[in-house]
Structures are given as C-alpha cells and as structure tokens.
Amino acid sequence: MLDHDEPTLRIQRDHPEVEGAKIKRAAYTSPMQCNINAKGKAIRLISGVMTLAIACVLAGLVVAGVLAPGWWWFVVAGTAVGGGFAVFEGWAGWCVVRAMGFKTPI
C-alpha cells in the first residue's frame, strides 16, 4: 500500500515511442502537498462553511419568491461551489493559489 505523504516514482512499461526497451520512461507523480498552516486551514474552513450558509439563505430567498428566480440561481450555485471549494481547501490543507506560486498572507 502506498503512503500518500511521500511522492512516488511510477515506471511505465512498453511505451509505444521507444521499441525494444523494457523500461521506457519514468513519470514522477505526487499527491497534493499541504501548503498552508493550521491558521490558514481554520480560516478557509470557517469561511467556506459561512459561504455555504449564505448560499442556503440565498436559495431559500429564491424559493420563497423574495428574489426573482432565473439568474439568482447562478448566484446560488456559484456561492455554493466557492464555499464547497473553500471547505475542501481547509480540510485538505492545500491552497490552489499557493500551489500556483502566489504568496498569500494567511
């Protein structure tokens, strides 16, 4: 069983580009590395849960007829997806912005 905390080296055999060789190429694969600290995880998790709660309130307002259905459902969906992704970042300890090389204060 692989330990997902360590990068693995996977060997691909019988690659069609090179004939006659037993081992054609090696591909380095690594799972998402934790790139935020405990404070960043907590902030992302809390903000994600709050954003999901706001999405639920917006959905309730649309269903109740306070907000006109139509484009408000796109706002609800976008808010829910954003909140869900923030919860994922907080839970996984991985920030997509930091993974792209940007420095974030938290």
mmCIF file with all atom_site columns, C-alpha atoms in Angstrom:
data_model
loop_
_atom_site.group_PDB
_atom_site.id
_atom_site.type_symbol
_atom_site.label_atom_id
_atom_site.label_alt_id
_atom_site.label_comp_id
_atom_site.label_asym_id
_atom_site.label_entity_id
_atom_site.label_seq_id
_atom_site.pdbx_PDB_ins_code
_atom_site.Cartn_x
_atom_site.Cartn_y
_atom_site.Cartn_z
_atom_site.occupancy
_atom_site.B_iso_or_equiv
_atom_site.pdbx_formal_charge
_atom_site.auth_seq_id
_atom_site.auth_comp_id
_atom_site.auth_asym_id
_atom_site.auth_atom_id
_atom_site.pdbx_PDB_model_num
ATOM 1   C CA . MET A 1 1   ? 0.000   0.000  0.000   1.00 0.00 ? 1   MET A CA 1
ATOM 2   C CA . LEU A 1 2   ? 1.325   3.440  -0.929  1.00 0.00 ? 2   LEU A CA 1
ATOM 3   C CA . ASP A 1 3   ? 1.833   6.136  1.673   1.00 0.00 ? 3   ASP A CA 1
ATOM 4   C CA . HIS A 1 4   ? 0.338   9.258  0.098   1.00 0.00 ? 4   HIS A CA 1
ATOM 5   C CA . ASP A 1 5   ? 2.549   11.569 2.130   1.00 0.00 ? 5   ASP A CA 1
ATOM 6   C CA . GLU A 1 6   ? 5.575   10.569 0.051   1.00 0.00 ? 6   GLU A CA 1
ATOM 7   C CA . PRO A 1 7   ? 5.995   11.169 -3.683  1.00 0.00 ? 7   PRO A CA 1
ATOM 8   C CA . THR A 1 8   ? 6.118   8.029  -5.756  1.00 0.00 ? 8   THR A CA 1
ATOM 9   C CA . LEU A 1 9   ? 8.065   7.052  -8.824  1.00 0.00 ? 9   LEU A CA 1
ATOM 10  C CA . ARG A 1 10  ? 5.935   5.183  -11.308 1.00 0.00 ? 10  ARG A CA 1
ATOM 11  C CA . ILE A 1 11  ? 7.538   3.251  -14.148 1.00 0.00 ? 11  ILE A CA 1
ATOM 12  C CA . GLN A 1 12  ? 5.603   2.934  -17.374 1.00 0.00 ? 12  GLN A CA 1
ATOM 13  C CA . ARG A 1 13  ? 6.445   -0.140 -19.380 1.00 0.00 ? 13  ARG A CA 1
ATOM 14  C CA . ASP A 1 14  ? 6.029   -0.817 -23.089 1.00 0.00 ? 14  ASP A CA 1
ATOM 15  C CA . HIS A 1 15  ? 5.673   2.783  -24.174 1.00 0.00 ? 15  HIS A CA 1
ATOM 16  C CA . PRO A 1 16  ? 4.976   2.847  -27.951 1.00 0.00 ? 16  PRO A CA 1
ATOM 17  C CA . GLU A 1 17  ? 7.530   5.604  -28.706 1.00 0.00 ? 17  GLU A CA 1
ATOM 18  C CA . VAL A 1 18  ? 10.595  3.510  -27.904 1.00 0.00 ? 18  VAL A CA 1
ATOM 19  C CA . GLU A 1 19  ? 10.679  -0.047 -29.155 1.00 0.00 ? 19  GLU A CA 1
ATOM 20  C CA . GLY A 1 20  ? 12.722  -2.841 -27.667 1.00 0.00 ? 20  GLY A CA 1
ATOM 21  C CA . ALA A 1 21  ? 13.352  -1.301 -24.245 1.00 0.00 ? 21  ALA A CA 1
ATOM 22  C CA . LYS A 1 22  ? 11.923  -2.890 -21.121 1.00 0.00 ? 22  LYS A CA 1
ATOM 23  C CA . ILE A 1 23  ? 11.543  0.379  -19.209 1.00 0.00 ? 23  ILE A CA 1
ATOM 24  C CA . LYS A 1 24  ? 10.617  3.234  -21.498 1.00 0.00 ? 24  LYS A CA 1
ATOM 25  C CA . ARG A 1 25  ? 10.264  6.222  -19.149 1.00 0.00 ? 25  ARG A CA 1
ATOM 26  C CA . ALA A 1 26  ? 9.670   7.153  -15.536 1.00 0.00 ? 26  ALA A CA 1
ATOM 27  C CA . ALA A 1 27  ? 6.927   9.544  -14.505 1.00 0.00 ? 27  ALA A CA 1
ATOM 28  C CA . TYR A 1 28  ? 7.185   11.393 -11.206 1.00 0.00 ? 28  TYR A CA 1
ATOM 29  C CA . THR A 1 29  ? 3.811   11.712 -9.514  1.00 0.00 ? 29  THR A CA 1
ATOM 30  C CA . SER A 1 30  ? 2.987   13.438 -6.258  1.00 0.00 ? 30  SER A CA 1
ATOM 31  C CA . PRO A 1 31  ? -0.296  13.977 -4.437  1.00 0.00 ? 31  PRO A CA 1
ATOM 32  C CA . MET A 1 32  ? -1.349  17.449 -3.336  1.00 0.00 ? 32  MET A CA 1
ATOM 33  C CA . GLN A 1 33  ? 1.129   18.669 -0.732  1.00 0.00 ? 33  GLN A CA 1
ATOM 34  C CA . CYS A 1 34  ? -0.068  20.546 2.344   1.00 0.00 ? 34  CYS A CA 1
ATOM 35  C CA . ASN A 1 35  ? 0.902   24.169 1.695   1.00 0.00 ? 35  ASN A CA 1
ATOM 36  C CA . ILE A 1 36  ? -0.972  26.082 4.413   1.00 0.00 ? 36  ILE A CA 1
ATOM 37  C CA . ASN A 1 37  ? -0.604  26.126 8.186   1.00 0.00 ? 37  ASN A CA 1
ATOM 38  C CA . ALA A 1 38  ? -3.252  25.466 10.855  1.00 0.00 ? 38  ALA A CA 1
ATOM 39  C CA . LYS A 1 39  ? -4.379  29.107 10.908  1.00 0.00 ? 39  LYS A CA 1
ATOM 40  C CA . GLY A 1 40  ? -4.892  29.101 7.134   1.00 0.00 ? 40  GLY A CA 1
ATOM 41  C CA . LYS A 1 41  ? -6.793  25.819 7.315   1.00 0.00 ? 41  LYS A CA 1
ATOM 42  C CA . ALA A 1 42  ? -9.107  27.159 10.014  1.00 0.00 ? 42  ALA A CA 1
ATOM 43  C CA . ILE A 1 43  ? -9.800  30.402 8.171   1.00 0.00 ? 43  ILE A CA 1
ATOM 44  C CA . ARG A 1 44  ? -10.558 28.594 4.900   1.00 0.00 ? 44  ARG A CA 1
ATOM 45  C CA . LEU A 1 45  ? -12.789 26.059 6.634   1.00 0.00 ? 45  LEU A CA 1
ATOM 46  C CA . ILE A 1 46  ? -14.753 28.684 8.575   1.00 0.00 ? 46  ILE A CA 1
ATOM 47  C CA . SER A 1 47  ? -15.132 30.981 5.566   1.00 0.00 ? 47  SER A CA 1
ATOM 48  C CA . GLY A 1 48  ? -16.234 28.031 3.439   1.00 0.00 ? 48  GLY A CA 1
ATOM 49  C CA . VAL A 1 49  ? -18.911 26.982 5.928   1.00 0.00 ? 49  VAL A CA 1
ATOM 50  C CA . MET A 1 50  ? -20.135 30.586 6.186   1.00 0.00 ? 50  MET A CA 1
ATOM 51  C CA . THR A 1 51  ? -20.279 30.865 2.394   1.00 0.00 ? 51  THR A CA 1
ATOM 52  C CA . LEU A 1 52  ? -22.265 27.624 2.177   1.00 0.00 ? 52  LEU A CA 1
ATOM 53  C CA . ALA A 1 53  ? -24.674 29.024 4.777   1.00 0.00 ? 53  ALA A CA 1
ATOM 54  C CA . ILE A 1 54  ? -25.086 32.185 2.694   1.00 0.00 ? 54  ILE A CA 1
ATOM 55  C CA . ALA A 1 55  ? -25.799 30.011 -0.351  1.00 0.00 ? 55  ALA A CA 1
ATOM 56  C CA . CYS A 1 56  ? -28.526 28.222 1.608   1.00 0.00 ? 56  CYS A CA 1
ATOM 57  C CA . VAL A 1 57  ? -30.084 31.543 2.678   1.00 0.00 ? 57  VAL A CA 1
ATOM 58  C CA . LEU A 1 58  ? -29.997 32.807 -0.919  1.00 0.00 ? 58  LEU A CA 1
ATOM 59  C CA . ALA A 1 59  ? -31.595 29.576 -2.141  1.00 0.00 ? 59  ALA A CA 1
ATOM 60  C CA . GLY A 1 60  ? -34.330 29.969 0.475   1.00 0.00 ? 60  GLY A CA 1
ATOM 61  C CA . LEU A 1 61  ? -34.987 33.526 -0.659  1.00 0.00 ? 61  LEU A CA 1
ATOM 62  C CA . VAL A 1 62  ? -35.271 32.398 -4.279  1.00 0.00 ? 62  VAL A CA 1
ATOM 63  C CA . VAL A 1 63  ? -37.623 29.541 -3.377  1.00 0.00 ? 63  VAL A CA 1
ATOM 64  C CA . ALA A 1 64  ? -39.739 31.877 -1.214  1.00 0.00 ? 64  ALA A CA 1
ATOM 65  C CA . GLY A 1 65  ? -40.069 34.305 -4.115  1.00 0.00 ? 65  GLY A CA 1
ATOM 66  C CA . VAL A 1 66  ? -38.250 37.204 -2.442  1.00 0.00 ? 66  VAL A CA 1
ATOM 67  C CA . LEU A 1 67  ? -35.574 37.052 -5.139  1.00 0.00 ? 67  LEU A CA 1
ATOM 68  C CA . ALA A 1 68  ? -36.656 36.526 -8.720  1.00 0.00 ? 68  ALA A CA 1
ATOM 69  C CA . PRO A 1 69  ? -35.800 33.039 -9.978  1.00 0.00 ? 69  PRO A CA 1
ATOM 70  C CA . GLY A 1 70  ? -33.606 32.984 -13.018 1.00 0.00 ? 70  GLY A CA 1
ATOM 71  C CA . TRP A 1 71  ? -30.133 34.425 -12.752 1.00 0.00 ? 71  TRP A CA 1
ATOM 72  C CA . TRP A 1 72  ? -30.241 34.279 -8.930  1.00 0.00 ? 72  TRP A CA 1
ATOM 73  C CA . TRP A 1 73  ? -29.842 30.502 -9.227  1.00 0.00 ? 73  TRP A CA 1
ATOM 74  C CA . PHE A 1 74  ? -26.472 31.116 -10.872 1.00 0.00 ? 74  PHE A CA 1
ATOM 75  C CA . VAL A 1 75  ? -25.500 33.271 -7.896  1.00 0.00 ? 75  VAL A CA 1
ATOM 76  C CA . VAL A 1 76  ? -26.614 30.500 -5.522  1.00 0.00 ? 76  VAL A CA 1
ATOM 77  C CA . ALA A 1 77  ? -24.681 27.868 -7.482  1.00 0.00 ? 77  ALA A CA 1
ATOM 78  C CA . GLY A 1 78  ? -21.531 29.983 -7.673  1.00 0.00 ? 78  GLY A CA 1
ATOM 79  C CA . THR A 1 79  ? -21.679 30.751 -3.969  1.00 0.00 ? 79  THR A CA 1
ATOM 80  C CA . ALA A 1 80  ? -22.186 27.084 -3.095  1.00 0.00 ? 80  ALA A CA 1
ATOM 81  C CA . VAL A 1 81  ? -19.337 25.918 -5.339  1.00 0.00 ? 81  VAL A CA 1
ATOM 82  C CA . GLY A 1 82  ? -16.995 28.573 -3.941  1.00 0.00 ? 82  GLY A CA 1
ATOM 83  C CA . GLY A 1 83  ? -17.911 27.701 -0.367  1.00 0.00 ? 83  GLY A CA 1
ATOM 84  C CA . GLY A 1 84  ? -17.517 23.997 -1.018  1.00 0.00 ? 84  GLY A CA 1
ATOM 85  C CA . PHE A 1 85  ? -14.091 24.521 -2.536  1.00 0.00 ? 85  PHE A CA 1
ATOM 86  C CA . ALA A 1 86  ? -13.002 26.648 0.448   1.00 0.00 ? 86  ALA A CA 1
ATOM 87  C CA . VAL A 1 87  ? -14.131 23.845 2.780   1.00 0.00 ? 87  VAL A CA 1
ATOM 88  C CA . PHE A 1 88  ? -12.105 21.385 0.686   1.00 0.00 ? 88  PHE A CA 1
ATOM 89  C CA . GLU A 1 89  ? -9.017  23.612 0.877   1.00 0.00 ? 89  GLU A CA 1
ATOM 90  C CA . GLY A 1 90  ? -9.359  23.915 4.649   1.00 0.00 ? 90  GLY A CA 1
ATOM 91  C CA . TRP A 1 91  ? -9.912  20.193 5.094   1.00 0.00 ? 91  TRP A CA 1
ATOM 92  C CA . ALA A 1 92  ? -7.089  19.130 2.756   1.00 0.00 ? 92  ALA A CA 1
ATOM 93  C CA . GLY A 1 93  ? -4.632  21.818 3.851   1.00 0.00 ? 93  GLY A CA 1
ATOM 94  C CA . TRP A 1 94  ? -3.991  22.723 0.219   1.00 0.00 ? 94  TRP A CA 1
ATOM 95  C CA . CYS A 1 95  ? -4.492  26.165 -1.327  1.00 0.00 ? 95  CYS A CA 1
ATOM 96  C CA . VAL A 1 96  ? -4.816  26.415 -5.100  1.00 0.00 ? 96  VAL A CA 1
ATOM 97  C CA . VAL A 1 97  ? -3.481  29.992 -5.138  1.00 0.00 ? 97  VAL A CA 1
ATOM 98  C CA . ARG A 1 98  ? -0.358  28.970 -3.215  1.00 0.00 ? 98  ARG A CA 1
ATOM 99  C CA . ALA A 1 99  ? 0.047   25.934 -5.440  1.00 0.00 ? 99  ALA A CA 1
ATOM 100 C CA . MET A 1 100 ? 0.270   28.321 -8.424  1.00 0.00 ? 100 MET A CA 1
ATOM 101 C CA . GLY A 1 101 ? 3.183   30.096 -6.734  1.00 0.00 ? 101 GLY A CA 1
ATOM 102 C CA . PHE A 1 102 ? 1.487   33.169 -5.274  1.00 0.00 ? 102 PHE A CA 1
ATOM 103 C CA . LYS A 1 103 ? 2.263   34.137 -1.678  1.00 0.00 ? 103 LYS A CA 1
ATOM 104 C CA . THR A 1 104 ? -0.850  34.666 0.443   1.00 0.00 ? 104 THR A CA 1
ATOM 105 C CA . PRO A 1 105 ? -0.813  36.352 3.866   1.00 0.00 ? 105 PRO A CA 1
ATOM 106 C CA . ILE A 1 106 ? -2.811  33.545 5.511   1.00 0.00 ? 106 ILE A CA 1
#
